[in-house]
Short mmCIF file of C-alpha atoms and ligand atoms in Angstrom, two decimals:
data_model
loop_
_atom_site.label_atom_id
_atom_site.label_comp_id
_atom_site.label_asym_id
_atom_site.label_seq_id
_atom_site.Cartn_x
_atom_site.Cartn_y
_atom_site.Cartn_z
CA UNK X 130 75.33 110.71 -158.97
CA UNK X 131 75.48 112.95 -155.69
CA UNK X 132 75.48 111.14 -152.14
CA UNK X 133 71.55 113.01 -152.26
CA UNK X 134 70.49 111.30 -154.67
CA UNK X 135 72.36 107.79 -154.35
CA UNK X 136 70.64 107.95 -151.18
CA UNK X 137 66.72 109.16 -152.23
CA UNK X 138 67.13 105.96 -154.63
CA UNK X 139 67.71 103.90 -152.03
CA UNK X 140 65.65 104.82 -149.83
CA UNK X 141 62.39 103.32 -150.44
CA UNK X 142 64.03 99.74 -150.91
CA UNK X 143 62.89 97.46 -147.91
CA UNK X 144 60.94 100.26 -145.84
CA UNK X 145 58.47 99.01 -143.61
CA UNK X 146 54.63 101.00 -143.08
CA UNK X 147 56.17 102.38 -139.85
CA UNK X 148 58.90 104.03 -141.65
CA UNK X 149 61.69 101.68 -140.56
CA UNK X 150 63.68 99.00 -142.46
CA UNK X 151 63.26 95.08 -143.53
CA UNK X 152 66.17 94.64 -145.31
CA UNK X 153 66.95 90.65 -144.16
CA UNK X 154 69.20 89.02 -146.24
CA UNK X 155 68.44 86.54 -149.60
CA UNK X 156 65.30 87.98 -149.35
CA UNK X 157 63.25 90.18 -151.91
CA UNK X 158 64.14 93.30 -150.79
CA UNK X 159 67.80 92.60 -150.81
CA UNK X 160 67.77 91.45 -154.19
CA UNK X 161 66.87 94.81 -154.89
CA UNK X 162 69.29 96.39 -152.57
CA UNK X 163 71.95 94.04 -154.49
CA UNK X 164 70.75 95.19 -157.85
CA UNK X 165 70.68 98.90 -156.92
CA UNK X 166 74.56 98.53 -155.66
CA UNK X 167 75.12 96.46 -159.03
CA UNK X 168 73.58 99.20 -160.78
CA UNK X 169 75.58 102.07 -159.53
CA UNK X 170 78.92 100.80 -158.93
CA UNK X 171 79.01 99.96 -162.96
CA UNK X 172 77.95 103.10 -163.51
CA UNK X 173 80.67 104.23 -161.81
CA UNK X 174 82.96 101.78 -164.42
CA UNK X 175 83.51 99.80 -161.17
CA UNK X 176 83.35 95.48 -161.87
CA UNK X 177 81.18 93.75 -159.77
CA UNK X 178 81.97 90.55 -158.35
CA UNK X 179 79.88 88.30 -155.52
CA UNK X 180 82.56 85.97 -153.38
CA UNK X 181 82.28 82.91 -152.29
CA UNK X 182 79.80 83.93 -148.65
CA UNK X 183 77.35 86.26 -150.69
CA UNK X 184 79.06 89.34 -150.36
CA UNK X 185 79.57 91.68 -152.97
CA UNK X 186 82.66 93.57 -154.08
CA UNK X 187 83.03 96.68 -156.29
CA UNK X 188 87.00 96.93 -158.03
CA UNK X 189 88.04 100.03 -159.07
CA UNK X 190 91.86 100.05 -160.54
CA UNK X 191 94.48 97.11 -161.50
CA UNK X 192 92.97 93.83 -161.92
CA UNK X 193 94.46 90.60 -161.09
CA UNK X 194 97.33 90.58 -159.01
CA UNK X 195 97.04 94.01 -158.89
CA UNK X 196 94.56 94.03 -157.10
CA UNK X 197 97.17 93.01 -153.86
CA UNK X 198 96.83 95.79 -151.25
CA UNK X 199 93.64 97.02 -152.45
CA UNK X 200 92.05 99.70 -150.41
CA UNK X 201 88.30 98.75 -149.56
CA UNK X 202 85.77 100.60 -147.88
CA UNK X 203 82.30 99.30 -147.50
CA UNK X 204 79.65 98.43 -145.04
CA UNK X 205 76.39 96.31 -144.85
CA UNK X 206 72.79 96.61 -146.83
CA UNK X 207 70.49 94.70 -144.64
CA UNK X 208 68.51 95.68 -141.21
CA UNK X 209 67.29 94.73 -138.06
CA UNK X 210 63.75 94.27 -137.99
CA UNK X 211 62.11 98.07 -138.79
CA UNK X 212 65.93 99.62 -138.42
CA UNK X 213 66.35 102.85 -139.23
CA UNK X 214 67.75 103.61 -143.12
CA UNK X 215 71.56 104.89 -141.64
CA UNK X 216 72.71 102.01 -140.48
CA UNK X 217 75.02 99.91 -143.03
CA UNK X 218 73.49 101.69 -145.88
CA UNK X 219 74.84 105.00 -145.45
CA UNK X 220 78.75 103.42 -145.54
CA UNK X 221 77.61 101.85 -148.86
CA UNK X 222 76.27 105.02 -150.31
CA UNK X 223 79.37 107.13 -148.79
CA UNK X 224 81.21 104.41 -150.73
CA UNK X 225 79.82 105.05 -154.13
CA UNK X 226 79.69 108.95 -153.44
CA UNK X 227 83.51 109.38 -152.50
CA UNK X 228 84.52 107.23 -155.56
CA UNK X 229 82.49 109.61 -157.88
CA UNK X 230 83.71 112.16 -155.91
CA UNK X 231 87.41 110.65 -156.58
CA UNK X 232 86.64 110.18 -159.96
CA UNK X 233 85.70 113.87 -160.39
CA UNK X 234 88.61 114.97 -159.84
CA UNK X 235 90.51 112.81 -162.11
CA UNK X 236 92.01 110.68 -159.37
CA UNK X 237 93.36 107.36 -160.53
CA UNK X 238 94.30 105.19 -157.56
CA UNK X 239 97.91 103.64 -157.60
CA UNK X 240 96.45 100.54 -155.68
CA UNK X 241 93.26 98.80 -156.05
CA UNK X 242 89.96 99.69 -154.65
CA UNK X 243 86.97 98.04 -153.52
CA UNK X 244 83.59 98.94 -152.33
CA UNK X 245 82.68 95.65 -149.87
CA UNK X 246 78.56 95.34 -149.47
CA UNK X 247 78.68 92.46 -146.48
CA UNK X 248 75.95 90.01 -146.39
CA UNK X 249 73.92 89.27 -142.75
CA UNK X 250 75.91 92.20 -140.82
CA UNK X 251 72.45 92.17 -138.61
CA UNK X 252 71.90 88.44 -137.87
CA UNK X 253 68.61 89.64 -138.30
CA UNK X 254 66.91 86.70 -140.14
CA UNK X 255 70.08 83.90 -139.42
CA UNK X 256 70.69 85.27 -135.91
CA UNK X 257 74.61 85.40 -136.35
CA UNK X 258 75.83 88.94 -136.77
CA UNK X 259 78.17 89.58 -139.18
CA UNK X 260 77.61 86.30 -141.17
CA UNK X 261 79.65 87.54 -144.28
CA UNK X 262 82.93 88.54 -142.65
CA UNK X 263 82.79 85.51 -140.35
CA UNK X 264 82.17 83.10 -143.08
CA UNK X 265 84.99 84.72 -145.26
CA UNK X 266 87.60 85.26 -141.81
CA UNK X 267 86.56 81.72 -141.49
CA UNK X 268 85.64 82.21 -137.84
CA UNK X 269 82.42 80.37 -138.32
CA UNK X 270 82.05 76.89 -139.73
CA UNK X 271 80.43 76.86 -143.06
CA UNK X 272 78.87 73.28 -142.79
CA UNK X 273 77.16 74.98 -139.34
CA UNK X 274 76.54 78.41 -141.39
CA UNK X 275 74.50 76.50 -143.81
CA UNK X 276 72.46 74.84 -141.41
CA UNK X 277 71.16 77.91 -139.45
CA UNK X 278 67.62 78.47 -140.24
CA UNK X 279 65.47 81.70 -139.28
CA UNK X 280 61.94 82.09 -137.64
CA UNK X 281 59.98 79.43 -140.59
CA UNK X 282 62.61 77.11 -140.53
CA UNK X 283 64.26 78.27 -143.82
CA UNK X 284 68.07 77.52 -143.68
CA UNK X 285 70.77 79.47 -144.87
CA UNK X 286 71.54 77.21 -147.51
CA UNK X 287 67.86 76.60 -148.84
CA UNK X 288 67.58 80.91 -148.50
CA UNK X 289 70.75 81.39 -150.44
CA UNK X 290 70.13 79.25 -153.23
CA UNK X 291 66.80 80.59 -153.82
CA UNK X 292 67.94 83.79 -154.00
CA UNK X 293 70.39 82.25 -156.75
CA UNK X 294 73.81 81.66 -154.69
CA UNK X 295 75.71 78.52 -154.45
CA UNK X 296 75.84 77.95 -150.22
CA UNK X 297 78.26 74.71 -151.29
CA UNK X 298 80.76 77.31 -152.05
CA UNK X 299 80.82 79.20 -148.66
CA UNK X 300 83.68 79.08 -146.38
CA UNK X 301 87.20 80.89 -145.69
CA UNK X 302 88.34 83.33 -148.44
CA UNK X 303 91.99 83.41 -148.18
CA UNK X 304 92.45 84.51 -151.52
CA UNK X 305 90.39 87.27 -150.93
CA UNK X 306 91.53 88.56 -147.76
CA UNK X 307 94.92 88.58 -149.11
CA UNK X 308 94.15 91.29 -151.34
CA UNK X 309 93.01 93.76 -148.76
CA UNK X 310 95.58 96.03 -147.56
CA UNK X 311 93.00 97.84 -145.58
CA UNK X 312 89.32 98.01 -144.65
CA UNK X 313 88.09 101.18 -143.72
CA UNK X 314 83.96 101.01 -143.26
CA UNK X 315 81.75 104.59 -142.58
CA UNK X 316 78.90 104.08 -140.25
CA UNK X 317 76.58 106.39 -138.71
CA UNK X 318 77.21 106.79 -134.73
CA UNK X 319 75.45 104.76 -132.96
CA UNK X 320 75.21 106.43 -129.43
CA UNK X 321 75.50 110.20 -128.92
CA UNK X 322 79.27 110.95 -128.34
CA UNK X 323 80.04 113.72 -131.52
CA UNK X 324 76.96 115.88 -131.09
CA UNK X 325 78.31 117.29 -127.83
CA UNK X 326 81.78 117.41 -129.02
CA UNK X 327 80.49 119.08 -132.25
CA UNK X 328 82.16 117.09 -134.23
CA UNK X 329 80.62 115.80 -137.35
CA UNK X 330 82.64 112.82 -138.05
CA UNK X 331 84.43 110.53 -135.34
CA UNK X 332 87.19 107.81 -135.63
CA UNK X 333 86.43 103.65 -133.65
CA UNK X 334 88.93 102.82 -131.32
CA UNK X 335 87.64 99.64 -130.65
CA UNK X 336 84.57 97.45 -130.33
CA UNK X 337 83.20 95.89 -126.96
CA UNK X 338 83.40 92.70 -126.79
CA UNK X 339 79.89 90.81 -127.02
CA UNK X 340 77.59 88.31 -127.75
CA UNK X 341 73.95 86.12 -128.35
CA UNK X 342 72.58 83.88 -125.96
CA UNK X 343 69.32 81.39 -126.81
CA UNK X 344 67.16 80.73 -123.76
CA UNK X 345 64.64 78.06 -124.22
CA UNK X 346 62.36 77.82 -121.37
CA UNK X 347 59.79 74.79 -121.96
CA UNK X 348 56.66 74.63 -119.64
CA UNK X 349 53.20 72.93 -120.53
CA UNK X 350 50.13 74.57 -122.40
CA UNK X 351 47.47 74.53 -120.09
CA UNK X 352 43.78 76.18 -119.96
CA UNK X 353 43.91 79.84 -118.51
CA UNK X 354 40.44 79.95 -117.29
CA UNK X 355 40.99 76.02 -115.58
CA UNK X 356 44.52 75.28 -114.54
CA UNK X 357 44.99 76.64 -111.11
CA UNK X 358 47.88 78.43 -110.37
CA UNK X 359 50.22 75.98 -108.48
CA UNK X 360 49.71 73.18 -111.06
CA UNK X 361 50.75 75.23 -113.66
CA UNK X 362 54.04 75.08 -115.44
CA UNK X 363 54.18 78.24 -117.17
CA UNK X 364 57.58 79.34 -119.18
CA UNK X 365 56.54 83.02 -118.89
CA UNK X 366 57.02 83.38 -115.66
CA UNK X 367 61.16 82.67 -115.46
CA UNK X 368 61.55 84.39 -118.45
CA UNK X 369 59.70 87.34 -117.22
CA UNK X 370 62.48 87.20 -113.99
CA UNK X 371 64.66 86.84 -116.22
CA UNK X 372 64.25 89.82 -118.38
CA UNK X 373 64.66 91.65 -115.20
CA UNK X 374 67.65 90.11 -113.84
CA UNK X 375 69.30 90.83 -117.32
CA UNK X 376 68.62 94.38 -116.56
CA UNK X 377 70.02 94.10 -112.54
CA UNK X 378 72.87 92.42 -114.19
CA UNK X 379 74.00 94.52 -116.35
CA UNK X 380 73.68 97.47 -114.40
CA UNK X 381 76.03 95.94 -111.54
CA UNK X 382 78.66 95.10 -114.36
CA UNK X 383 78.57 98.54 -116.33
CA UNK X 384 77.54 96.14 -119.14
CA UNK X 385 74.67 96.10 -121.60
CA UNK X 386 72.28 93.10 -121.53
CA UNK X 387 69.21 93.11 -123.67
CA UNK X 388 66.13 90.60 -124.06
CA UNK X 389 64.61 92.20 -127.87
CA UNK X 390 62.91 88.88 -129.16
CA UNK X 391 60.81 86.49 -127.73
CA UNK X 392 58.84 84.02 -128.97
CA UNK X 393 56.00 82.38 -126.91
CA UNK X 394 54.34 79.37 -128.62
CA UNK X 395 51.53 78.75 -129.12
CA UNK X 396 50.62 81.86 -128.51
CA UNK X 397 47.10 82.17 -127.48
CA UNK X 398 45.56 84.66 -125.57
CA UNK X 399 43.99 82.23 -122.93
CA UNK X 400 46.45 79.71 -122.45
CA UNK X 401 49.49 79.29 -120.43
CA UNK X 402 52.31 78.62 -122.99
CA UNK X 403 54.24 75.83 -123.75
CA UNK X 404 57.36 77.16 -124.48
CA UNK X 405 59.11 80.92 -124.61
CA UNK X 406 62.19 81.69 -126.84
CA UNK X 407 64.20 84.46 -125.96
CA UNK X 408 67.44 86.08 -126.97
CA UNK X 409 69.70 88.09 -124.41
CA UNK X 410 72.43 90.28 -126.36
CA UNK X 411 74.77 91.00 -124.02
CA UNK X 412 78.01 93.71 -124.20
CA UNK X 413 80.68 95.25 -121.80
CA UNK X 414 83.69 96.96 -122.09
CA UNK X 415 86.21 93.88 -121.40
CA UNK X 416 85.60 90.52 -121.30
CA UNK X 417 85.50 89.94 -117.64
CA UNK X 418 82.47 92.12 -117.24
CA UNK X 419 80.59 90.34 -119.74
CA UNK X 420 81.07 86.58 -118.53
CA UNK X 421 79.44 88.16 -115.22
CA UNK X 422 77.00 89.59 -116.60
CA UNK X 423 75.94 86.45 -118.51
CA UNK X 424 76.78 83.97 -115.73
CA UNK X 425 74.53 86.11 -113.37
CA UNK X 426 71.78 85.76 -115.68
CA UNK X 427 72.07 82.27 -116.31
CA UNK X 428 72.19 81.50 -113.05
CA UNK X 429 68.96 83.49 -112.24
CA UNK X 430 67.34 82.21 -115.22
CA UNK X 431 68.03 78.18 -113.95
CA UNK X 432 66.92 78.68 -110.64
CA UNK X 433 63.27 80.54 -111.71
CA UNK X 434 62.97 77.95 -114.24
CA UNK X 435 63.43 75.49 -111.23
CA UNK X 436 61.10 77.21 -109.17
CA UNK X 437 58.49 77.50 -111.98
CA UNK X 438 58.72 73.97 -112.78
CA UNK X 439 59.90 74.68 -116.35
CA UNK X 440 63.01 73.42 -118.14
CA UNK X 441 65.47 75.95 -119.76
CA UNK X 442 68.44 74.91 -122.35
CA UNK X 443 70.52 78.31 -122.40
CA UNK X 444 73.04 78.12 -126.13
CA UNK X 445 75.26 81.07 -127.43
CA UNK X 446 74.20 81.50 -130.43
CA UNK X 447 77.56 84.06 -131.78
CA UNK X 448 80.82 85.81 -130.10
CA UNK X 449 83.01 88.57 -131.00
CA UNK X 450 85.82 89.00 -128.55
CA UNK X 451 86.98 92.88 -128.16
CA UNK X 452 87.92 94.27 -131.07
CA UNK X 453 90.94 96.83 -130.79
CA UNK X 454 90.84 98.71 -134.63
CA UNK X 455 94.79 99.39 -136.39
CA UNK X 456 96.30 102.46 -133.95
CA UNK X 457 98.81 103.06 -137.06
CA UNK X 458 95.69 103.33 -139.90
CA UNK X 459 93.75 105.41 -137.22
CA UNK X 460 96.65 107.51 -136.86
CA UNK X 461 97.35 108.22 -140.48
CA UNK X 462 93.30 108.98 -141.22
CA UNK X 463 92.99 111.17 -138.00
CA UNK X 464 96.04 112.97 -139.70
CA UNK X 465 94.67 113.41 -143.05
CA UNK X 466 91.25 114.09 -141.85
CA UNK X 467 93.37 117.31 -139.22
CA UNK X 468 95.35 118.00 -142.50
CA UNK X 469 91.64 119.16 -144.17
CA UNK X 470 90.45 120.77 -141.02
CA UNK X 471 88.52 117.73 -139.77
CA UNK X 472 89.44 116.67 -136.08
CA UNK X 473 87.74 113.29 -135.93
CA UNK X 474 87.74 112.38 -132.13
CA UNK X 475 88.30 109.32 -131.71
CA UNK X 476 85.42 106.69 -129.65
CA UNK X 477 84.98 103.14 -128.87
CA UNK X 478 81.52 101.62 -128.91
CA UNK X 479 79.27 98.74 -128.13
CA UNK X 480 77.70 98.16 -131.40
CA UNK X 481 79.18 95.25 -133.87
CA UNK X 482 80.49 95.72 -136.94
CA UNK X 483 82.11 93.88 -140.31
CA UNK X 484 85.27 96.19 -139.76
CA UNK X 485 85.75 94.64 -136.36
CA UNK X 486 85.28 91.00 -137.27
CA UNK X 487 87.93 91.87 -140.42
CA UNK X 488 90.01 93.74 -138.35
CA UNK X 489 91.57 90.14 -136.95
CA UNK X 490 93.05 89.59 -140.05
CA UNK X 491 93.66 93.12 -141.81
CA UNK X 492 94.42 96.46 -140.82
CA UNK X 493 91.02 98.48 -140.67
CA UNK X 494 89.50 101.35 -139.48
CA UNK X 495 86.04 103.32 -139.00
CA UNK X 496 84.49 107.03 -139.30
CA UNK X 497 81.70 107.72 -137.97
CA UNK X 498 78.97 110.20 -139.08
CA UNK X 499 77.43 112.08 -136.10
CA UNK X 500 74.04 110.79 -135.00
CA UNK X 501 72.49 113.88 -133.62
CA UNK X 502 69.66 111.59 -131.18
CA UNK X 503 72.70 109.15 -130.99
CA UNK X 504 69.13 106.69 -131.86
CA UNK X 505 69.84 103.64 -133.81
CA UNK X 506 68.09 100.21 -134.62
CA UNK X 507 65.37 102.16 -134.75
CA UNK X 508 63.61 104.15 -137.44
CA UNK X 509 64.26 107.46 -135.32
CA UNK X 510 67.78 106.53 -136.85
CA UNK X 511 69.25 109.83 -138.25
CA UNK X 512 72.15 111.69 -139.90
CA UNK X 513 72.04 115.35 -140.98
CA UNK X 514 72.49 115.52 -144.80
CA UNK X 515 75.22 117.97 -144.48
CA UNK X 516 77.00 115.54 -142.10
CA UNK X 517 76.93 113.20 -144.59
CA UNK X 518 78.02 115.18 -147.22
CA UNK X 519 81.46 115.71 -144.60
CA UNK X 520 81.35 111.75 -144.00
CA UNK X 521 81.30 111.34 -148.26
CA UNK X 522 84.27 113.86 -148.50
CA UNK X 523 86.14 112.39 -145.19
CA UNK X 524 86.00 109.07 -147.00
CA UNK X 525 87.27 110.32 -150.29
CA UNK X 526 90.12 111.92 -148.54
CA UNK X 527 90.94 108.86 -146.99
CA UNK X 528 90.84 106.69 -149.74
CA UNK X 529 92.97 109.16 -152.10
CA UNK X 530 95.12 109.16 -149.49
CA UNK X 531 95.57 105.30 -149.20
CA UNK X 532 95.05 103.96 -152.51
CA UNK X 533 97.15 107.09 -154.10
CA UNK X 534 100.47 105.74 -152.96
CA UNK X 535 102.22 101.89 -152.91
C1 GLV A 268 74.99 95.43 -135.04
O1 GLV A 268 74.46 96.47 -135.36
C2 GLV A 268 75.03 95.07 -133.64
O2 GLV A 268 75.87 95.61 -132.92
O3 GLV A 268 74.17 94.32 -133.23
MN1 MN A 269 73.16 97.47 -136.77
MN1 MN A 270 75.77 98.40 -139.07
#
């Protein structure tokens, strides 16, 4: 099956009235995201196997331990909230493409393959990003994995073994990772670096180091049309100050700081709340520049909750130190990819990825597909279909050239 159709089957799976995405994980729609993967990686003659944190893999080639060194490209299958259709899922239907592409011309890999669909990339319904790779790296604890619950109070564990997995069994796969002699993942651009270098597909340098931070600011629910204005003890007023020192923040550290959920309980229109929930997602280019960043806005954040009368608890809720991606695997794809007339420049970005929580324990690597808005998380999301076509056949030529020689 071509990438164009691959991709017009996929597409209605999980989209949302507005056109974007709700893809969360152990949820309905990624059942059927799961069973349109099963679906077309066997009928590819690929054998499909779930591990032990709910991700799925795709072998292709010598079984057993032959399956040491295995090449494995790959991406995610769930969204954020109303994400655009790109983001994961085009590196999972690249996948499937470039094998049949492979296959089409009769290529039979030395090593083994894989095509790795990663649970929870988003952290969109668990609110830990990259949930899969952590659990399996073993950089998150799986007793504290199970326990995370989204918005209704569902836990991992309950979500997971509704949906038919086994959370008892989650944890570090050493086994697994063993196996992988490389990771390379496609993912569309997120930003809008190749358009004006007219380049259709790019190469990551490395990942920004960055993180989730849980602000609870508790107040008291009070009558809007009664409670004057000084006896009040209303959480919406630090975290609205807060939003905006995020912003100040971030803009004095050449960082990225972000407030995208908030949850004010109980929500009515003429009360003071009782409590506001919000999340700050915060990123720089080194480390330094993002503890400032966060340690400004915590600071502000305490002393308008002070002010305000209102009590704030401030938790990370995930971490993922700078990421720097193999320089000797980018080296040998930028030369392939220059070998076929593809000069891939090379760019290092803010948004998280499997690949970079992976790449502290394996040699990987990423292409990315030029994003001509350089939109993402956002249904405005977009790839041209004939840059995709040059991502599928940029990932084929990668794979043949890693998985075609021991
Ligand atoms: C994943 O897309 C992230 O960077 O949040
Ligand atoms: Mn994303
Ligand atoms: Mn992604």
């Amino acid at each position: 099956m071509s990438f164009a159709e691959l991709w017009q089957e996929l597409q209605p799976i999980g989209r949302h009235r507005g056109g974007g995405y709700r893809r969360y994980s152990w949820t309905a729609a990624d059942a059927e995201c799961r069973a349109w993967f099963t679906r077309r990686a066997e009928a590819l003659g690929l054998t499909v196997q779930p591990d032990h944190n709910g991700n799925l893999w795709a072998w292709w080639g010598p079984e057993g331990a032959g399956r040491a060194g295995a090449i494995v490209t790959g991406s995610h299958l769930d969204s954020v909230p109303d994400g655009g259709g790109y983001d994961g899922a085009l590196g999972v239907a690249s996948a499937l493409a470039a094998v049949e592409e492979l296959q089409a011309r009769n290529f039979r890999p030395e090593r083994a393959m894989a095509i790795a669909v990663m649970t929870e990339e988003e952290g969109a319904r668990f609110r830990v990003a990259c949930l899969g790779s952590r659990l399996m790296t073993g950089s998150i604890d799986p007793v504290a994995a199970r326990g995370l619950s989204d918005d209704d109070g569902v836990t991992l564990a309950a979500a997971m073994s509704a949906a038919g997995g086994d959370p008892g069994l989650l944890g570090p796969d050493e086994d697994l990772l063993a196996r992988i002699g490389a990771f390379v993942e496609l993912h569309v651009e997120q930003g809008r670096a190749l358009a004006p270098m007219g380049a259709a597909v790019g190469l990551a340098r490395g990942i920004w180091p960055h993180g989730r931070w849980r602000l609870d600011f508790r107040g008291r629910a009070d009558h809007a049309g009664t409670a004057r204005l000084a006896d009040r003890k209303d959480p919406m007023l630090p975290y609205a100050r807060t939003v905006l020192a995020a912003r100040r923040a971030a803009a004095e550290n050449g960082a990225l700081a972000t407030i995208g959920k908030v949850i004010a309980e109980p929500g009515g229109a003429n009360g003071v709340c009782s409590s506001v929930t919000a999340w700050l997602d915060a990123r720089a280019p080194d480390e330094a520049r993002l503890e400032k960043t966060v340690a400004a806005v915590r600071s502000a954040s305490t002393r308008y909750s002070s002010e305000c009368a209102v009590a704030l608890n401030v938790r990370q809720e995930s971490y993922t130190p700078p990421v720097h991606f193999d320089e000797a695997l980018r080296d040998r794809i930028s030369g392939v990819l220059a070998a076929a007339g593809m000069e891939a420049p090379v760019l290092a970005t803010g948004a998280g990825h499997d690949a970079g929580v992976l790449a502290a324990r394996v040699p990987a690597a990423m292409l990315f597909v030029r994003n001509p808005t350089g939109v993402s998380h956002s249904p405005a999301e977009h790839a041209d279909p004939a840059d995709c076509e040059a991502g599928v056949h940029a990932l084929a030529l990668v794979l043949e050239d890693l998985a075609g020689a021991k």
